[in-house]
Tab-separated table of C-alpha atoms in Angstrom:
chain	number	residue	atom	x	y	z
A	255	MET	CA	-0.002	-0.015	-0.001
A	256	VAL	CA	1.466	3.283	-1.073
A	257	ARG	CA	1.230	6.018	1.499
A	258	VAL	CA	-0.708	9.038	0.382
A	259	THR	CA	-0.392	12.426	1.964
A	260	GLU	CA	-2.972	14.333	-0.044
A	261	PRO	CA	-5.883	15.062	2.229
A	262	LEU	CA	-7.999	16.088	-0.718
A	263	LEU	CA	-7.613	12.709	-2.389
A	264	LEU	CA	-8.552	11.088	0.885
A	265	ALA	CA	-11.677	13.201	1.215
A	266	VAL	CA	-12.675	12.392	-2.388
A	267	VAL	CA	-12.190	8.644	-1.804
A	268	VAL	CA	-14.244	8.694	1.420
A	269	ALA	CA	-17.079	10.588	-0.297
A	270	THR	CA	-17.031	8.150	-3.209
A	271	ALA	CA	-17.076	5.178	-0.871
A	272	LEU	CA	-20.147	6.654	0.822
A	273	ALA	CA	-21.728	7.211	-2.553
A	274	PHE	CA	-21.095	3.554	-3.424
A	275	ASP	CA	-22.614	2.545	-0.089
A	276	PHE	CA	-25.687	4.608	-0.996
A	277	THR	CA	-26.088	2.944	-4.405
A	278	ASN	CA	-25.600	-0.426	-2.773
A	279	GLY	CA	-28.588	0.149	-0.473
A	280	PHE	CA	-30.490	1.765	-3.317
A	281	HIS	CA	-29.886	-1.098	-5.695
A	282	ASP	CA	-30.466	-3.918	-3.216
A	283	THR	CA	-33.742	-2.905	-1.541
A	284	GLY	CA	-35.533	-5.219	-3.940
A	285	ASN	CA	-33.647	-8.291	-2.766
A	286	ALA	CA	-35.477	-8.151	0.532
A	287	MET	CA	-38.649	-6.218	-0.164
A	288	ALA	CA	-39.706	-6.826	-3.769
A	289	THR	CA	-41.835	-9.834	-2.848
A	290	SER	CA	-43.549	-8.157	0.103
A	291	ILE	CA	-44.364	-5.151	-2.067
A	292	ALA	CA	-45.581	-7.268	-5.017
A	293	THR	CA	-47.865	-9.414	-2.815
A	294	ARG	CA	-49.033	-6.299	-0.931
A	295	ALA	CA	-47.977	-7.749	2.394
A	296	LEU	CA	-46.600	-4.293	2.966
A	297	LYS	CA	-47.334	-0.984	1.303
A	298	PRO	CA	-44.352	0.136	-0.823
A	299	LYS	CA	-43.470	3.031	1.509
A	300	GLN	CA	-43.767	0.814	4.620
A	301	ALA	CA	-41.567	-1.820	3.063
A	302	VAL	CA	-38.687	0.503	2.195
A	303	LEU	CA	-38.924	2.166	5.620
A	304	LEU	CA	-38.768	-1.180	7.388
A	305	SER	CA	-35.878	-2.338	5.126
A	306	ALA	CA	-34.003	0.931	5.681
A	307	SER	CA	-34.384	0.726	9.473
A	308	LEU	CA	-33.106	-2.866	9.526
A	309	ASN	CA	-30.179	-2.016	7.285
A	310	LEU	CA	-29.313	0.787	9.735
A	311	VAL	CA	-29.535	-1.562	12.706
A	312	GLY	CA	-27.683	-4.240	10.812
A	313	ALA	CA	-24.758	-1.911	10.126
A	314	PHE	CA	-24.239	-1.492	13.877
A	315	LEU	CA	-24.913	-5.123	14.814
A	316	SER	CA	-21.645	-6.688	13.985
A	317	LEU	CA	-18.322	-5.045	13.441
A	318	THR	CA	-15.765	-7.454	12.066
A	319	VAL	CA	-14.582	-4.921	9.540
A	320	ALA	CA	-11.334	-5.665	7.758
A	321	ALA	CA	-9.373	-3.049	5.851
A	322	THR	CA	-9.228	-5.037	2.670
A	323	ILE	CA	-10.754	-4.741	-0.744
A	324	ALA	CA	-11.114	-7.546	-3.244
A	325	LYS	CA	-8.899	-9.738	-1.100
A	326	GLY	CA	-7.568	-12.786	-2.937
A	327	ILE	CA	-8.736	-11.349	-6.212
A	328	VAL	CA	-6.179	-8.607	-6.838
A	329	ASP	CA	-2.643	-8.266	-5.579
A	330	SER	CA	-3.038	-6.072	-2.470
A	331	ASP	CA	0.300	-4.362	-3.097
A	332	VAL	CA	-0.977	-2.567	-6.160
A	333	VAL	CA	-4.173	-1.248	-4.510
A	334	THR	CA	-3.517	2.467	-4.132
A	335	LEU	CA	-6.051	5.146	-3.371
A	336	GLY	CA	-6.227	5.995	-7.025
A	337	VAL	CA	-7.153	2.341	-7.732
A	338	VAL	CA	-9.757	2.349	-5.018
A	339	LEU	CA	-11.284	5.554	-6.337
A	340	ALA	CA	-11.411	4.232	-9.887
A	341	GLY	CA	-12.838	0.912	-8.655
A	342	LEU	CA	-15.571	2.675	-6.710
A	343	THR	CA	-16.368	4.768	-9.767
A	344	GLY	CA	-16.781	1.601	-11.855
A	345	GLY	CA	-18.975	0.006	-9.181
A	346	ILE	CA	-21.229	3.061	-8.805
A	347	LEU	CA	-21.744	3.612	-12.535
A	348	TRP	CA	-22.547	-0.089	-13.143
A	349	ASN	CA	-25.006	-0.011	-10.237
A	350	LEU	CA	-26.733	3.080	-11.667
A	351	LEU	CA	-26.754	1.719	-15.226
A	352	THR	CA	-28.336	-1.610	-14.228
A	353	TRP	CA	-30.767	0.284	-12.053
A	354	LEU	CA	-31.752	2.360	-15.084
A	355	LEU	CA	-32.404	-0.853	-16.980
A	356	GLY	CA	-34.262	-2.252	-13.969
A	357	LEU	CA	-31.850	-5.194	-13.645
A	358	PRO	CA	-30.824	-6.501	-10.268
A	359	SER	CA	-27.054	-7.087	-10.197
A	360	SER	CA	-24.606	-7.696	-7.446
A	361	SER	CA	-23.128	-4.520	-5.918
A	362	SER	CA	-20.101	-6.390	-4.593
A	363	HIS	CA	-19.412	-7.846	-8.013
A	364	ALA	CA	-19.631	-4.348	-9.484
A	365	LEU	CA	-17.136	-3.061	-6.983
A	366	ILE	CA	-14.780	-6.026	-7.597
A	367	GLY	CA	-15.085	-5.521	-11.345
A	368	GLY	CA	-14.237	-1.816	-10.963
A	369	VAL	CA	-11.180	-2.628	-8.853
A	370	VAL	CA	-9.997	-5.374	-11.210
A	371	GLY	CA	-10.276	-2.997	-14.126
A	372	ALA	CA	-8.386	-0.271	-12.307
A	373	VAL	CA	-5.670	-2.729	-11.261
A	374	LEU	CA	-5.336	-3.907	-14.886
A	375	ALA	CA	-4.839	-0.339	-15.957
A	376	ALA	CA	-2.381	0.410	-13.130
A	377	ALA	CA	-0.286	-2.789	-13.002
A	378	GLY	CA	-1.231	-4.925	-15.940
A	379	THR	CA	-2.459	-8.513	-15.900
A	380	SER	CA	-0.018	-9.585	-13.229
A	381	GLY	CA	-1.908	-7.532	-10.620
A	382	VAL	CA	-4.983	-9.706	-10.887
A	383	LEU	CA	-5.190	-13.127	-9.208
A	384	TRP	CA	-7.169	-14.831	-12.014
A	385	ASP	CA	-7.804	-18.082	-10.159
A	386	GLY	CA	-9.320	-16.091	-7.299
A	387	LEU	CA	-11.427	-14.089	-9.699
A	388	ILE	CA	-12.853	-17.243	-11.320
A	389	SER	CA	-13.387	-19.239	-8.099
A	390	LYS	CA	-14.618	-16.425	-5.860
A	391	VAL	CA	-16.577	-14.262	-8.228
A	392	LEU	CA	-17.429	-15.663	-11.642
A	393	LEU	CA	-18.412	-19.237	-10.758
A	394	PRO	CA	-20.407	-18.342	-7.635
A	395	ALA	CA	-22.471	-15.991	-9.857
A	396	LEU	CA	-23.554	-19.078	-11.808
A	397	ILE	CA	-23.923	-21.348	-8.777
A	398	ALA	CA	-25.863	-19.014	-6.466
A	399	PRO	CA	-29.055	-18.820	-8.533
A	400	VAL	CA	-29.104	-22.535	-9.130
A	401	VAL	CA	-28.906	-23.327	-5.413
A	402	ALA	CA	-31.537	-20.699	-4.626
A	403	ILE	CA	-33.888	-21.859	-7.376
A	404	LEU	CA	-33.647	-25.419	-6.018
A	405	VAL	CA	-34.294	-24.473	-2.361
A	406	ALA	CA	-37.073	-22.027	-3.114
A	407	SER	CA	-38.840	-24.328	-5.563
A	408	VAL	CA	-38.846	-27.241	-3.071
A	409	GLY	CA	-40.085	-24.826	-0.353
A	410	THR	CA	-42.822	-23.386	-2.546
A	411	ARG	CA	-43.946	-26.836	-3.657
A	412	LEU	CA	-44.264	-28.055	-0.022
A	413	VAL	CA	-45.983	-24.898	1.101
A	414	THR	CA	-48.543	-24.873	-1.704
A	415	ARG	CA	-49.185	-28.585	-1.229
A	416	PHE	CA	-49.860	-28.188	2.537
A	417	THR	CA	-52.070	-25.195	2.079
A	418	ARG	CA	-53.872	-26.083	-1.178
A	419	ASP	CA	-57.265	-26.445	0.525
A	420	VAL	CA	-56.853	-23.469	2.872
A	421	LYS	CA	-58.889	-20.420	1.861
A	422	GLN	CA	-56.847	-17.851	-0.013
A	423	ASP	CA	-57.804	-15.103	2.463
A	424	ASP	CA	-56.524	-17.152	5.395
A	425	ASN	CA	-53.352	-17.982	3.491
A	426	ASP	CA	-52.689	-14.359	2.698
A	427	ARG	CA	-53.437	-13.194	6.222
A	428	LEU	CA	-51.106	-15.647	7.899
A	429	PHE	CA	-48.325	-15.896	5.293
A	430	ARG	CA	-48.123	-12.106	5.344
A	431	TRP	CA	-46.371	-12.375	8.710
A	432	GLY	CA	-44.063	-15.088	7.601
A	433	GLN	CA	-43.171	-12.944	4.623
A	434	ILE	CA	-42.461	-9.844	6.689
A	435	GLY	CA	-40.331	-11.818	9.127
A	436	SER	CA	-38.203	-13.516	6.490
A	437	ALA	CA	-37.822	-10.348	4.416
A	438	SER	CA	-36.697	-8.441	7.529
A	439	LEU	CA	-34.020	-11.041	8.072
A	440	VAL	CA	-32.670	-10.524	4.566
A	441	SER	CA	-32.567	-6.744	5.148
A	442	LEU	CA	-30.736	-7.149	8.451
A	443	ALA	CA	-28.148	-9.488	6.954
A	444	HIS	CA	-27.662	-7.064	4.068
A	445	GLY	CA	-27.015	-4.142	6.446
A	446	THR	CA	-24.470	-6.143	8.420
A	447	ASN	CA	-22.692	-7.598	5.419
A	448	ASP	CA	-22.640	-4.816	2.838
A	449	ALA	CA	-22.202	-1.783	5.123
A	450	GLN	CA	-19.085	-3.423	6.439
A	451	LYS	CA	-17.580	-3.547	2.959
A	452	SER	CA	-17.811	0.279	2.647
A	453	MET	CA	-16.504	0.734	6.184
A	454	GLY	CA	-13.571	-1.481	5.247
A	455	ILE	CA	-12.831	0.628	2.136
A	456	ILE	CA	-12.957	3.897	4.155
A	457	LEU	CA	-10.762	2.416	6.894
A	458	LEU	CA	-8.293	1.288	4.228
A	459	ALA	CA	-8.295	4.821	2.780
A	460	LEU	CA	-7.845	6.436	6.206
A	461	ILE	CA	-4.918	4.164	7.011
A	462	ALA	CA	-3.325	4.755	3.608
A	463	GLY	CA	-3.782	8.524	4.037
A	464	GLY	CA	-2.171	8.420	7.450
A	465	ALA	CA	-5.306	9.792	9.153
A	466	VAL	CA	-5.476	6.836	11.549
A	467	PRO	CA	-2.797	4.377	12.690
A	468	ALA	CA	-2.506	1.076	10.760
A	469	ASP	CA	-3.924	-1.023	13.610
A	470	SER	CA	-6.887	1.266	14.166
A	471	GLY	CA	-10.444	0.057	14.531
A	472	VAL	CA	-13.210	1.692	12.626
A	473	PRO	CA	-13.880	5.261	13.874
A	474	PHE	CA	-17.454	5.789	14.987
A	475	TRP	CA	-18.188	8.420	12.443
A	476	VAL	CA	-17.342	5.974	9.706
A	477	ILE	CA	-19.843	3.405	11.065
A	478	LEU	CA	-22.507	6.086	11.439
A	479	ALA	CA	-21.890	7.587	7.999
A	480	CYS	CA	-21.960	4.140	6.232
A	481	ALA	CA	-25.074	3.060	8.111
A	482	LEU	CA	-26.885	6.261	7.248
A	483	ALA	CA	-25.796	6.300	3.594
A	484	MET	CA	-26.990	2.707	3.107
A	485	ALA	CA	-30.254	3.283	4.963
A	486	LEU	CA	-30.959	6.423	2.948
A	487	GLY	CA	-30.252	4.567	-0.283
A	488	THR	CA	-32.520	1.716	0.824
A	489	TYR	CA	-35.298	4.100	1.804
A	490	LEU	CA	-35.230	5.934	-1.531
A	491	GLY	CA	-35.721	2.460	-2.989
A	492	GLY	CA	-34.470	1.323	-6.348
A	493	TRP	CA	-38.074	1.073	-7.530
A	494	ARG	CA	-37.035	-0.010	-11.014
A	495	VAL	CA	-35.248	-3.064	-9.657
A	496	ILE	CA	-38.030	-3.755	-7.152
A	497	ARG	CA	-40.527	-3.774	-10.007
A	498	THR	CA	-38.526	-6.254	-12.072
A	499	LEU	CA	-37.995	-8.614	-9.115
A	500	GLY	CA	-41.568	-8.389	-7.788
A	501	LYS	CA	-43.569	-8.198	-11.015
A	502	GLY	CA	-41.255	-9.012	-13.846
A	503	LEU	CA	-40.140	-12.573	-13.142
A	504	VAL	CA	-43.126	-14.297	-11.572
A	505	GLU	CA	-46.641	-13.269	-10.577
A	506	LEU	CA	-46.223	-13.707	-6.855
A	507	GLU	CA	-48.683	-14.455	-4.097
A	508	SER	CA	-47.926	-14.339	-0.373
A	509	ARG	CA	-47.096	-18.084	-0.045
A	510	GLN	CA	-44.475	-17.857	-2.749
A	511	GLY	CA	-43.127	-14.594	-1.311
A	512	MET	CA	-42.673	-16.250	2.097
A	513	ALA	CA	-40.988	-19.336	0.636
A	514	ALA	CA	-38.727	-17.169	-1.572
A	515	GLU	CA	-37.529	-14.835	1.212
A	516	THR	CA	-36.957	-17.685	3.668
A	517	SER	CA	-34.902	-19.473	1.035
A	518	SER	CA	-32.904	-16.257	0.424
A	519	ALA	CA	-32.213	-15.702	4.130
A	520	ALA	CA	-31.247	-19.295	4.673
A	521	VAL	CA	-28.915	-19.586	1.658
A	522	ILE	CA	-27.287	-16.183	2.307
A	523	LEU	CA	-26.574	-16.888	5.969
A	524	LEU	CA	-25.485	-20.488	5.352
A	525	SER	CA	-23.146	-19.499	2.528
A	526	SER	CA	-21.349	-17.024	4.767
A	527	HIS	CA	-21.304	-19.569	7.587
A	528	PHE	CA	-19.601	-22.164	5.380
A	529	GLY	CA	-17.198	-19.563	4.021
A	530	TYR	CA	-18.442	-19.669	0.418
A	531	SER	CA	-19.847	-16.265	-0.118
A	532	LEU	CA	-22.755	-16.005	-2.502
A	533	SER	CA	-24.098	-12.668	-3.656
A	534	THR	CA	-27.330	-11.535	-1.974
A	535	THR	CA	-28.669	-10.353	-5.310
A	536	HIS	CA	-28.038	-13.633	-7.082
A	537	VAL	CA	-29.565	-15.624	-4.266
A	538	ALA	CA	-32.598	-13.415	-3.902
A	539	THR	CA	-33.289	-13.458	-7.649
A	540	GLY	CA	-32.862	-17.220	-7.807
A	541	SER	CA	-35.249	-17.642	-4.918
A	542	ILE	CA	-37.956	-15.607	-6.641
A	543	LEU	CA	-37.477	-17.653	-9.803
A	544	GLY	CA	-37.637	-20.853	-7.736
A	545	SER	CA	-40.910	-19.757	-6.161
A	546	GLY	CA	-42.323	-19.626	-9.713
A	547	VAL	CA	-40.858	-22.956	-10.686
A	548	GLY	CA	-42.271	-24.641	-7.600
A	549	MET	CA	-45.754	-23.193	-8.018
A	550	LYS	CA	-48.084	-25.260	-10.134
A	551	GLY	CA	-49.643	-23.198	-12.877
A	552	ALA	CA	-47.316	-20.287	-12.400
A	553	SER	CA	-45.340	-19.024	-15.341
A	554	VAL	CA	-41.812	-17.742	-15.095
A	555	ARG	CA	-40.728	-15.043	-17.528
A	556	TRP	CA	-37.447	-16.667	-18.493
A	557	SER	CA	-36.739	-13.954	-21.053
A	558	VAL	CA	-36.524	-11.402	-18.238
A	559	ALA	CA	-34.432	-13.806	-16.183
A	560	GLY	CA	-32.158	-14.389	-19.191
A	561	ARG	CA	-31.417	-10.648	-19.472
A	562	MET	CA	-30.558	-10.667	-15.815
A	563	PHE	CA	-28.114	-13.613	-16.065
A	564	LEU	CA	-26.455	-11.891	-18.980
A	565	ALA	CA	-26.068	-8.725	-16.865
A	566	TRP	CA	-24.448	-10.797	-14.113
A	567	LEU	CA	-21.983	-12.303	-16.508
A	568	ILE	CA	-20.877	-8.931	-17.852
A	569	THR	CA	-20.950	-7.158	-14.467
A	570	VAL	CA	-17.280	-7.690	-13.767
A	571	PRO	CA	-15.951	-6.873	-17.255
A	572	ALA	CA	-18.290	-3.870	-17.697
A	573	ALA	CA	-17.524	-2.362	-14.342
A	574	GLY	CA	-13.886	-3.213	-15.059
A	575	ILE	CA	-13.885	-1.142	-18.229
A	576	VAL	CA	-15.302	1.841	-16.366
A	577	GLY	CA	-12.782	1.282	-13.550
A	578	ALA	CA	-9.908	1.156	-16.046
A	579	LEU	CA	-11.132	4.300	-17.808
A	580	ALA	CA	-11.515	6.100	-14.530
A	581	TYR	CA	-7.988	5.127	-13.475
A	582	GLY	CA	-6.613	6.213	-16.822
A	583	LEU	CA	-8.348	9.565	-16.520
A	584	GLY	CA	-7.049	10.095	-13.022
A	585	ALA	CA	-3.472	9.087	-14.025
A	586	LEU	CA	-3.559	11.275	-17.130
A	587	VAL	CA	-4.389	14.427	-15.191
A	588	GLY	CA	-2.375	13.271	-12.203
A	589	GLY	CA	-2.320	13.817	-8.484
A	590	GLY	CA	-5.063	15.324	-6.403
A	591	VAL	CA	-6.440	17.222	-9.377
A	592	GLY	CA	-6.791	13.924	-11.234
A	593	SER	CA	-8.922	12.487	-8.471
A	594	PHE	CA	-11.126	15.588	-8.599
A	595	VAL	CA	-11.523	15.148	-12.350
A	596	VAL	CA	-12.546	11.507	-11.830
A	597	PHE	CA	-14.999	12.566	-9.134
A	598	ALA	CA	-16.464	15.279	-11.332
A	599	ALA	CA	-16.823	12.796	-14.225
A	600	LEU	CA	-18.571	10.401	-11.878
A	601	ILE	CA	-21.047	13.056	-10.780
A	602	ALA	CA	-21.675	14.084	-14.418
A	603	CYS	CA	-22.339	10.485	-15.555
A	604	SER	CA	-24.555	9.789	-12.500
A	605	ALA	CA	-26.573	12.913	-13.223
A	606	ALA	CA	-26.973	11.869	-16.868
A	607	ILE	CA	-28.259	8.430	-15.833
A	608	TRP	CA	-30.658	9.997	-13.359
A	609	MET	CA	-31.943	12.363	-16.073
A	610	ALA	CA	-32.499	9.373	-18.363
A	611	SER	CA	-34.465	7.584	-15.635
A	612	ARG	CA	-36.939	10.462	-15.411
A	613	LYS	CA	-38.313	9.620	-18.863
A	614	ASP	CA	-40.229	6.658	-17.544
A	615	ALA	CA	-39.976	7.097	-13.815
A	616	VAL	CA	-40.813	4.162	-11.599
A	617	GLY	CA	-41.765	4.996	-8.015
A	618	HIS	CA	-43.858	3.725	-5.140
A	619	HIS	CA	-46.985	4.826	-6.998
A	620	ASN	CA	-46.554	2.538	-9.999
A	621	VAL	CA	-44.182	-0.128	-8.827
A	622	ASN	CA	-46.946	-2.756	-8.829
A	623	GLU	CA	-48.523	-2.001	-12.187
A	624	ASP	CA	-49.092	-4.966	-14.472
A	625	TRP	CA	-46.057	-6.293	-16.247
A	626	LYS	CA	-46.934	-6.229	-19.913
A	627	PRO	CA	-45.713	-4.379	-22.926
A	628	LYS	CA	-47.448	-1.092	-23.369
A	629	LYS	CA	-49.776	-0.955	-26.350
A	630	ASP	CA	-49.274	1.775	-28.808
A	631	ASN	CA	-52.200	3.305	-30.731
A	632	GLU	CA	-51.361	1.395	-33.906
A	633	SER	CA	-51.500	-2.024	-32.293
A	634	ILE	CA	-54.821	-1.127	-30.695
A	635	LEU	CA	-56.154	-0.160	-34.130
A	636	ALA	CA	-54.723	-3.348	-35.690
A	637	GLU	CA	-56.281	-5.510	-32.922
A	638	SER	CA	-59.686	-3.933	-33.408
A	639	VAL	CA	-59.524	-4.494	-37.199
A	640	VAL	CA	-58.410	-8.138	-36.852
A	641	ASP	CA	-61.054	-8.879	-34.185
A	642	HIS	CA	-63.750	-6.904	-35.953
A	643	ASP	CA	-64.451	-5.232	-32.674
A	644	MET	CA	-64.745	-1.459	-32.769
A	645	LYS	CA	-65.049	-1.317	-28.987
A	646	LEU	CA	-61.354	-1.977	-28.650
A	647	MET	CA	-60.724	1.439	-30.076
A	648	ARG	CA	-63.000	3.179	-27.639
A	649	VAL	CA	-61.305	5.629	-25.300
A	650	SER	CA	-62.813	5.415	-21.856
A	651	LYS	CA	-63.750	8.559	-19.989
A	652	LYS	CA	-60.833	8.151	-17.659
A	653	GLY	CA	-58.561	7.859	-20.630
A	654	LYS	CA	-57.114	4.495	-19.638
A	655	ARG	CA	-56.581	3.359	-23.193
A	656	ARG	CA	-54.874	6.531	-24.069
A	657	LYS	CA	-52.678	6.226	-21.017
A	658	LEU	CA	-51.571	2.757	-22.090
A	659	GLY	CA	-50.714	4.016	-25.554
A	660	GLY	CA	-49.405	7.385	-24.763
A	661	LYS	CA	-46.383	6.748	-22.614
B	283	MET	CA	-12.720	-27.575	-12.162
B	284	GLY	CA	-12.184	-29.379	-8.915
B	285	THR	CA	-10.137	-26.588	-7.401
B	286	TYR	CA	-12.368	-23.806	-8.621
B	287	VAL	CA	-15.500	-24.824	-6.781
B	288	GLU	CA	-15.540	-25.566	-3.087
B	289	TRP	CA	-17.731	-28.598	-3.363
B	290	ASP	CA	-17.806	-29.393	0.357
B	291	ALA	CA	-19.108	-25.957	1.271
B	292	LEU	CA	-21.500	-26.033	-1.602
B	293	GLY	CA	-22.905	-29.398	-0.569
B	294	ASN	CA	-23.382	-28.160	2.988
B	295	ILE	CA	-25.110	-24.978	1.794
B	296	LEU	CA	-27.458	-27.008	-0.431
B	297	LEU	CA	-28.211	-29.573	2.259
B	298	TRP	CA	-28.860	-27.130	5.082
B	299	GLY	CA	-30.412	-24.719	2.682
B	300	LEU	CA	-33.064	-27.352	1.880
B	301	VAL	CA	-33.508	-28.255	5.533
B	302	VAL	CA	-33.954	-24.694	6.769
B	303	GLY	CA	-34.827	-22.716	3.655
B	304	ALA	CA	-37.437	-25.136	2.419
B	305	GLY	CA	-38.249	-26.940	5.681
B	306	LEU	CA	-39.153	-23.832	7.614
B	307	PRO	CA	-41.745	-22.517	5.124
B	308	ALA	CA	-43.156	-26.052	5.030
B	309	LEU	CA	-43.445	-26.084	8.811
B	310	PHE	CA	-45.098	-22.702	8.724
B	311	ALA	CA	-47.522	-23.941	6.048
B	312	LEU	CA	-48.314	-26.914	8.247
B	313	GLY	CA	-49.189	-24.488	11.028
B	314	VAL	CA	-51.451	-22.587	8.667
B	315	ARG	CA	-53.169	-25.779	7.629
B	316	ILE	CA	-53.700	-26.913	11.257
B	317	ALA	CA	-55.102	-23.464	12.186
B	318	GLU	CA	-57.210	-22.700	9.112
B	319	GLY	CA	-57.340	-25.890	7.001
B	320	PRO	CA	-60.492	-27.907	6.255
B	321	GLY	CA	-62.282	-28.890	9.417
B	322	ALA	CA	-60.239	-26.573	11.601
B	323	ARG	CA	-63.253	-24.524	12.679
B	324	ASP	CA	-66.285	-25.983	14.406
B	325	ALA	CA	-69.908	-25.005	13.762
B	326	ASN	CA	-69.395	-21.789	15.785
B	327	GLY	CA	-66.335	-20.815	13.761
B	328	ARG	CA	-63.958	-21.562	16.675
B	329	ILE	CA	-60.573	-23.279	16.418
B	330	SER	CA	-60.122	-26.128	18.938
B	331	THR	CA	-57.461	-25.730	21.635
B	332	GLY	CA	-55.466	-28.699	20.389
B	333	ARG	CA	-55.186	-27.153	16.923
B	334	LYS	CA	-54.256	-23.811	18.433
B	335	ILE	CA	-51.427	-25.392	20.407
B	336	LEU	CA	-50.137	-27.438	17.466
B	337	SER	CA	-50.160	-24.498	15.074
B	338	GLY	CA	-48.638	-22.348	17.822
B	339	ILE	CA	-45.719	-24.811	18.044
B	340	CYS	CA	-45.195	-24.594	14.257
B	341	PHE	CA	-45.292	-20.757	14.295
B	342	GLY	CA	-43.188	-20.699	17.482
B	343	ILE	CA	-40.368	-22.717	15.933
B	344	ALA	CA	-40.379	-20.502	12.866
B	345	ALA	CA	-40.234	-17.359	15.055
B	346	LEU	CA	-37.460	-18.821	17.204
B	347	THR	CA	-35.425	-19.676	14.124
B	348	VAL	CA	-35.709	-16.023	12.956
B	349	LEU	CA	-34.567	-14.795	16.405
B	350	GLY	CA	-31.753	-17.356	16.355
B	351	ALA	CA	-30.644	-16.029	12.959
B	352	VAL	CA	-30.650	-12.444	14.300
B	353	ALA	CA	-28.475	-13.588	17.225
B	354	TYR	CA	-26.227	-15.337	14.778
B	355	ILE	CA	-25.803	-12.190	12.692
B	356	ALA	CA	-25.210	-10.101	15.844
B	357	ALA	CA	-22.587	-12.548	17.132
B	358	GLY	CA	-20.512	-11.838	14.051
B	359	GLY	CA	-21.086	-15.181	12.406
B	360	HIS	CA	-22.085	-13.408	9.254
């Protein structure tokens, strides 16, 4: 680790790490709460508030923070503050881009990808431990959803079998609680696990910058700042991702939601217990798919799932390219000014993505709307001609038809 | 491939994942069935004490597991 004495660079890295922490919460709300929102076990606002509170509590629950980043994946000697900054930039931009597309993707993989890209730019291929990258990142991305699909489909099959002749109202009323309990557990585990990553990055930066001694624990303000950034991100809710997870993959009911979230919580906690970390996002998505596979008569939109798997496969290379570009930009300008330029570019790109998202904004008001392609006016006309039914063209007083076509 | 995937850990995750991740919802569902399934309510719409106790045990185990998981997270196991 190269010692850095530029306080400005340190401040920029800390701010960027907090920004990443924010996008992490923002992007991952859906992992815990999409099912509860889709089945209306909780109102959208209630769900994100509950999840944010539990993420906040989770961040304080356990503090086994280590000042490492991408350990065993890149050579730790080449990780400088410039690399960390570029890596964070790659992670944030990939998180925002996948959010714009409504695709859940792993925040930790995005960060690792960004760092790997930055290391490649800084030190060449020798800086990356390729075996570690394959065994700790790429293969688990394929394995995690398979395990989760299996567990959740078995759970869903058992649950629906046991309750097949229970009235739907009773099922919904009772499973609602099971759903809230299991989803809360996923939120709590997320707060503990992911907030610690950002704390670790900031600790690493503080040590490198000489602001705290090398054997220092995490200062309280770092814990507080990380917990708040993640909770705020969670509360603002990545509604686009929530919508895809809750409505896009499977039409969920409360029994499936409960089975899916319990499967997620169990697989996530067990994987860290057995020391084979699986990404929360991959497990949660797999569980939701599994709850569709295990439900008789339910259809799974595999085309949506396929887009997701593709995004997971390109997460590391895509974030890596951004990370490498960011590192190149910083090195080109050089020094503290370079880090400011990278930071400014990050803000500009983030603002552009946010502007693009406003075109078809998804929020708590429309997160549960039906998942089907919007009809344009021409297809409505064509349908009415083919079916010889003029009524299809009628515009209702509330303008619902027009709304469907107009967007 | 053998060195790239930790098969032992993966096997354990799958096994215990099925026991807890699928078993717990099944147990909960059993509780729902006992409490609200066919024949659970008598002519007056009441649930018998025996059924209440049995379903309570099912829900209780589920709730205890959640609390246990919280304790596990807090103890730094995660």
